[in-house]
Coordinates of C-alpha atoms and ligand atoms in Angstrom, one line a residue:
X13 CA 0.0 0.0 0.0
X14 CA 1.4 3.4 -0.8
X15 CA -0.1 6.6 0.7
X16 CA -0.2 9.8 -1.4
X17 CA -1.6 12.7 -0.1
X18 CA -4.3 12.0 2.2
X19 CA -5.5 9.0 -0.3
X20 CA -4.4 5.2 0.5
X21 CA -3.0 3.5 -2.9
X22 CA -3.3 -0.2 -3.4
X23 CA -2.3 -1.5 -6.3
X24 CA -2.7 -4.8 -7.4
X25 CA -1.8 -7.0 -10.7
X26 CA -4.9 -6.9 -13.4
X27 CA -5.6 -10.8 -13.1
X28 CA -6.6 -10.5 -9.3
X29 CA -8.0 -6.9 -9.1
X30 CA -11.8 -8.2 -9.0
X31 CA -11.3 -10.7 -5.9
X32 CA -8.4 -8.5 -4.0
X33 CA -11.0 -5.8 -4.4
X34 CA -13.7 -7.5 -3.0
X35 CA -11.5 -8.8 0.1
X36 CA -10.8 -5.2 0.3
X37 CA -14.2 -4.6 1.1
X38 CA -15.2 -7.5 3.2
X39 CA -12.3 -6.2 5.8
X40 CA -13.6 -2.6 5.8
X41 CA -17.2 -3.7 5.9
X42 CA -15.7 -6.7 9.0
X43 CA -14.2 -3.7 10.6
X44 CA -17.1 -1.2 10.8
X45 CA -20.0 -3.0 11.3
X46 CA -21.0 -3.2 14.5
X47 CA -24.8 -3.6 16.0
X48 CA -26.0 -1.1 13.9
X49 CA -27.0 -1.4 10.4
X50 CA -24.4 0.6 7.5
X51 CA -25.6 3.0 5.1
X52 CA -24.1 2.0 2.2
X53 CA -23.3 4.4 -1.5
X54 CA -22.8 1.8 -4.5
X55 CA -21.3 2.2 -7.7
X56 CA -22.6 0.3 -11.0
X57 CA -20.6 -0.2 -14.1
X58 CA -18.1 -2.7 -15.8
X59 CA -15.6 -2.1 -12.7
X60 CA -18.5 -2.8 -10.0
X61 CA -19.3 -6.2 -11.4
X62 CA -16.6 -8.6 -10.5
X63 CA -16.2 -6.8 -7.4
X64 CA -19.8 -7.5 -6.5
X65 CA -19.0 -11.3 -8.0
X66 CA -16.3 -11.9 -5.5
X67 CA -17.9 -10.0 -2.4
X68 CA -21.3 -12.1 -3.1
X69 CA -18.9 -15.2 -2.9
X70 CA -17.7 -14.4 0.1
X71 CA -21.0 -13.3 1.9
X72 CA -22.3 -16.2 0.8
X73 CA -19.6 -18.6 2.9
X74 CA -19.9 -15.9 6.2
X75 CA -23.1 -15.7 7.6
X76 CA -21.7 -12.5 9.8
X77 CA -21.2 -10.7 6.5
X78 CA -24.1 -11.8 4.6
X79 CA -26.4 -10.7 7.6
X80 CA -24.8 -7.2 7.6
X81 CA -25.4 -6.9 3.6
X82 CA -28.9 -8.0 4.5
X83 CA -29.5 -5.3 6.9
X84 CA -27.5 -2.5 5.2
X85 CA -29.8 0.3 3.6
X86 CA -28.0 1.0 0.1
X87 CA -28.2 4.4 -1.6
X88 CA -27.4 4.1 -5.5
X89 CA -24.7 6.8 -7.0
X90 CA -26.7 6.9 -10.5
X91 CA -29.7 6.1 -12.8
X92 CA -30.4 7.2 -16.0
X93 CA -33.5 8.9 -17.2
X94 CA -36.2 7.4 -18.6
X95 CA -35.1 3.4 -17.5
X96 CA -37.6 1.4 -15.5
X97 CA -36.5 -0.9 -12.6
X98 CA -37.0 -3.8 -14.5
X99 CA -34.7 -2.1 -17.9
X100 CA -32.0 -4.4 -17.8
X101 CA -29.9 -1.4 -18.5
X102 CA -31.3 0.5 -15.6
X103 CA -29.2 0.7 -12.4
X104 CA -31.6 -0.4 -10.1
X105 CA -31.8 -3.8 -12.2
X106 CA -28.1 -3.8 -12.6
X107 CA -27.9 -4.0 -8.1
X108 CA -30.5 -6.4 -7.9
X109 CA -28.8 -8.3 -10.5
X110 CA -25.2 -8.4 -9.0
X111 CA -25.4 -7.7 -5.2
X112 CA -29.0 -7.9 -3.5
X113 CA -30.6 -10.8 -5.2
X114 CA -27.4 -13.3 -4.7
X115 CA -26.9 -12.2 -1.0
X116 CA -31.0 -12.2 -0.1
X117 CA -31.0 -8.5 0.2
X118 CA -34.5 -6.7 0.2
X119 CA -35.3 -4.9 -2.6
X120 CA -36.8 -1.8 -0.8
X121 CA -33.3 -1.3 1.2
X122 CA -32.2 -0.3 -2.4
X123 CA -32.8 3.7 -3.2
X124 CA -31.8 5.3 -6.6
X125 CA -32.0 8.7 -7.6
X126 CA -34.5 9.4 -9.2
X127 CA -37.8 11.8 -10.6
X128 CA -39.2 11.9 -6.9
X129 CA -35.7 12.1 -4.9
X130 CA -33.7 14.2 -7.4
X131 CA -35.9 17.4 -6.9
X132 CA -34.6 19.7 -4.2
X133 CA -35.9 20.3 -1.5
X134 CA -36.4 24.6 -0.6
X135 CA -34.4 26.4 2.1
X136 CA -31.4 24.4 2.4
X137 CA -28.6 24.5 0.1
X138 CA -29.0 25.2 -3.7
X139 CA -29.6 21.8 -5.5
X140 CA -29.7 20.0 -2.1
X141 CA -32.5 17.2 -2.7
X142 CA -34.7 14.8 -0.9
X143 CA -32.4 12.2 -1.8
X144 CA -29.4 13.5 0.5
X145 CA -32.1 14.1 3.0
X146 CA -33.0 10.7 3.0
X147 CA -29.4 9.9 3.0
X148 CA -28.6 12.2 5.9
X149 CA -31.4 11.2 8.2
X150 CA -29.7 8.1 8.1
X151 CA -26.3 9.7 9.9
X152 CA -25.1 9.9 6.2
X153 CA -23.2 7.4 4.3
X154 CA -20.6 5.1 6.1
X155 CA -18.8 3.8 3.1
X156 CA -19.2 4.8 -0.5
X157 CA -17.7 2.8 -3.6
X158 CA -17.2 4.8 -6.7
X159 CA -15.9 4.2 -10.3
X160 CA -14.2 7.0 -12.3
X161 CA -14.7 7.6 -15.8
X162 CA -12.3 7.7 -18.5
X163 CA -13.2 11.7 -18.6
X164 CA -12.6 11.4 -14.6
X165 CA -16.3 11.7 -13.6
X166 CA -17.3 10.7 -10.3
X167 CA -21.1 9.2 -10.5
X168 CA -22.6 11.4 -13.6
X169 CA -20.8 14.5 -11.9
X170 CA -19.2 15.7 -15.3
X171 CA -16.5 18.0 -15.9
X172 CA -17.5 21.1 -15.2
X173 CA -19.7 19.9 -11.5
X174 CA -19.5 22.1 -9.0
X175 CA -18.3 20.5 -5.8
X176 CA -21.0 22.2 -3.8
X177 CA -23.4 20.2 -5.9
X178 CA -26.1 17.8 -4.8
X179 CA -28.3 15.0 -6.1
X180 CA -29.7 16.3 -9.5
X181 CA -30.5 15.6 -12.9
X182 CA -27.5 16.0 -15.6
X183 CA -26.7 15.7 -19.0
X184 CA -24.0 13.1 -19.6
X185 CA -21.2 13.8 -21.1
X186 CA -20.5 12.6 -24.9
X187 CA -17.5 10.6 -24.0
X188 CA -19.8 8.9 -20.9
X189 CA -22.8 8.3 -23.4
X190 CA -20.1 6.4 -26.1
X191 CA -18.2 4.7 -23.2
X192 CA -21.6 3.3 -22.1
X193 CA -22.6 2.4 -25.6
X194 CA -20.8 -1.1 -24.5
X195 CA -24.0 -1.8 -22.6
X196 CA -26.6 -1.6 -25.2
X197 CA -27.2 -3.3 -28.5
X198 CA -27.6 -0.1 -30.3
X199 CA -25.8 2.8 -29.5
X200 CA -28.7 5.4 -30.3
X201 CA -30.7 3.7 -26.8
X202 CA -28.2 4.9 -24.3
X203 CA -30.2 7.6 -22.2
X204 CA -28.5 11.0 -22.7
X205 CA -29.6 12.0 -18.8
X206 CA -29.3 10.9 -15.6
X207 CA -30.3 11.6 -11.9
X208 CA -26.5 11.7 -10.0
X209 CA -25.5 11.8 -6.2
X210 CA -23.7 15.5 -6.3
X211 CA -20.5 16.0 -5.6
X212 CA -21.2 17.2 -2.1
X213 CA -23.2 13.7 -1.4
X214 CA -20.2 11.6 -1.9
X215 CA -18.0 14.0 0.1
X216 CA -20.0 13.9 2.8
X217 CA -19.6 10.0 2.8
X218 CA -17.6 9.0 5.6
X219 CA -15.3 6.7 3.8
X220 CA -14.6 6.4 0.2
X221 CA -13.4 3.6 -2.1
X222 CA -12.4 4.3 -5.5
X223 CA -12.1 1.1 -8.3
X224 CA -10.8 1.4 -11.6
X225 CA -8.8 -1.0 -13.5
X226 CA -7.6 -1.0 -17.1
X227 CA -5.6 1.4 -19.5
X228 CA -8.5 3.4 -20.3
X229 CA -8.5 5.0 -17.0
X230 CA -4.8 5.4 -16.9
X231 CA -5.4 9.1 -17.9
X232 CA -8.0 10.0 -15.7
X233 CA -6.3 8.0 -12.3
X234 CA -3.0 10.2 -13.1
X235 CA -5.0 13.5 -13.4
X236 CA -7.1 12.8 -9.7
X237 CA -4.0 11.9 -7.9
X238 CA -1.1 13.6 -9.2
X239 CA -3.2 17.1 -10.3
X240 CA -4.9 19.9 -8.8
X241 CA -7.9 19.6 -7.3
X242 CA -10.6 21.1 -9.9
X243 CA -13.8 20.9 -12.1
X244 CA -12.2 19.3 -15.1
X245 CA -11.9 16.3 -13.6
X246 CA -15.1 15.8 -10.5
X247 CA -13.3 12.6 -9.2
X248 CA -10.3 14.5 -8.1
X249 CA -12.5 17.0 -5.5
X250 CA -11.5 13.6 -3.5
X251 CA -8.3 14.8 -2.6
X252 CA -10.1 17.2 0.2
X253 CA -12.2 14.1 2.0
X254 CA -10.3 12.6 4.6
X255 CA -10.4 9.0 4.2
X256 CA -10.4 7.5 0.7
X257 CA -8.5 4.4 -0.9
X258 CA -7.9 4.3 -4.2
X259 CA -8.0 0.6 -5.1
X260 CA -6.4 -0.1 -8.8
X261 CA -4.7 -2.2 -11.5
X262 CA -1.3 -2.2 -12.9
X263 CA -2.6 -0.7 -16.4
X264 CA -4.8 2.2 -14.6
X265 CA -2.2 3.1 -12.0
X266 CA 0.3 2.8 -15.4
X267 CA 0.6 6.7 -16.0
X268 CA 1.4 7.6 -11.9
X269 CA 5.0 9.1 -12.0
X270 CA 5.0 9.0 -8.7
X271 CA 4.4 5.9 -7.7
X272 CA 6.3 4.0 -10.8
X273 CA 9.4 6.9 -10.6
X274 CA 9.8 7.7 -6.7
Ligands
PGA16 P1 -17.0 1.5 -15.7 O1 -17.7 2.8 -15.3 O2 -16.7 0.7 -14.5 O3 -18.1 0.8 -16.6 O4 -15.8 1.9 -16.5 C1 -17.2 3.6 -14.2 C2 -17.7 5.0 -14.3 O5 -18.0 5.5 -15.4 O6 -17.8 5.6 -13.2

């Protein structure tokens, strides 16, 4: 493990990033659960999935863990506009799919943003909605996973999110909407909005786990690490939260000069 900045670095080799990931998890989740059920952010995407392959594998032999999965209330980082629950392309199906069916967790401890939860709610902050409210009368979110994309977005906070934003509806990003063309069997069907957790929300998380893996993310890892903090790139408003681990491959960690040339 290598500690830059404030952020925790593990890097591991491509052909066990999936199941060291999901260890990775199982000992935070060991170490912080106590009596009390976890409030839980999750991340969706190619990254996500054989992380939730390997962590389903192991609640499945613990009955400790598996119970605290069961009882956890999960709060969804994104969903596009316009999907149904039961779109196989929606992110609510892609959770069920992938983490709460396999481990027996209820479907209704599951919350997306969405129509009803992105609007905001008056007199607070600007944009703040009644999905961090629901997230906050919780005690906020003990652990949050995220992904990053290749254009270093952080849920569907695109460059160019402020980080004072909240849960909200967005446009995505060109380079998000061809990324996630891999998903559908023709391109033209990939929603051009979404409802994303703001910036703020996942700051506000008290913990923060980062995956990426592969060369395609190279670029973007090297800009949220080894840059400024700024706009152009959401993911790297990280660098101001206290306690996040960056969990990565050989080929997305490729491009940190720091870590490669000490
Ligand atoms: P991916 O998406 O895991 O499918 O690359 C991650 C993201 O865009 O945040």
């Amino acid at each position: 493990m290598v500690v830059l900045t404030k952020m925790k670095l593990h890097i591991v080799p491509p052909s066990c990033f999936a199941r060291a990931a999901g260890d990775y998890i199982v000992s935070i989740l060991l170490e912080i659960a106590d009596s009390f059920s976890l409030t839980i952010g999750t991340a969706t995407g190619g990254t996500m999935e054989g992380i939730y392959t390997c962590l389903v594998e192991r609640a499945l032999r613990d009955s400790i863990l598996q119970e605290s999965l069961q009882k956890a209330s999960y709060f969804g980082m994104d969903e596009y506009v316009g999907l149904c629950a039961e779109d196989h392309q929606s992110y609510a199906f892609f959770m069920r799919r992938h983490l709460l069916s396999p481990i027996g967790i209820p479907i209704e401890n599951l919350r997306l943003p969405s129509e009803e939860t992105a609007i905001p709610v008056p007199d607070v902050f600007d944009d703040y909605s009644v999905y961090d409210q629901m997230i906050a009368s919780l005690g906020g979110l003990d652990i949050q996973f995220a992904g990053i994309g290749e254009n270093g977005h952080l849920a569907f906070n695109e460059p160019g999110s402020a980080i004072t934003s909240w849960t909200r509806r967005v446009q995505l990003a060109q380079s998000t909407i061809d990324a996630n063309a891999r998903f559908f069997s023709d391109p033209s069907e990939v929603p051009r909005e979404a409802y994303t957790m703001g910036l703020q929300t996942v700051l506000k998380a008290k913990r923060v786990i980062l995956f990426a893996s592969g060369k395609k993310k190279a670029r973007a890892i090297q800009r949220m690490i080894e840059g400024l903090s700024g706009p152009d790139c959401p993911a790297s408003f990280l660098l101001s939260h206290p306690d996040v681990t960056v969990f990565l491959d050989w080929d997305a960690a490729a491009n940190l000069r720091n870590v490669f040339n000490p």
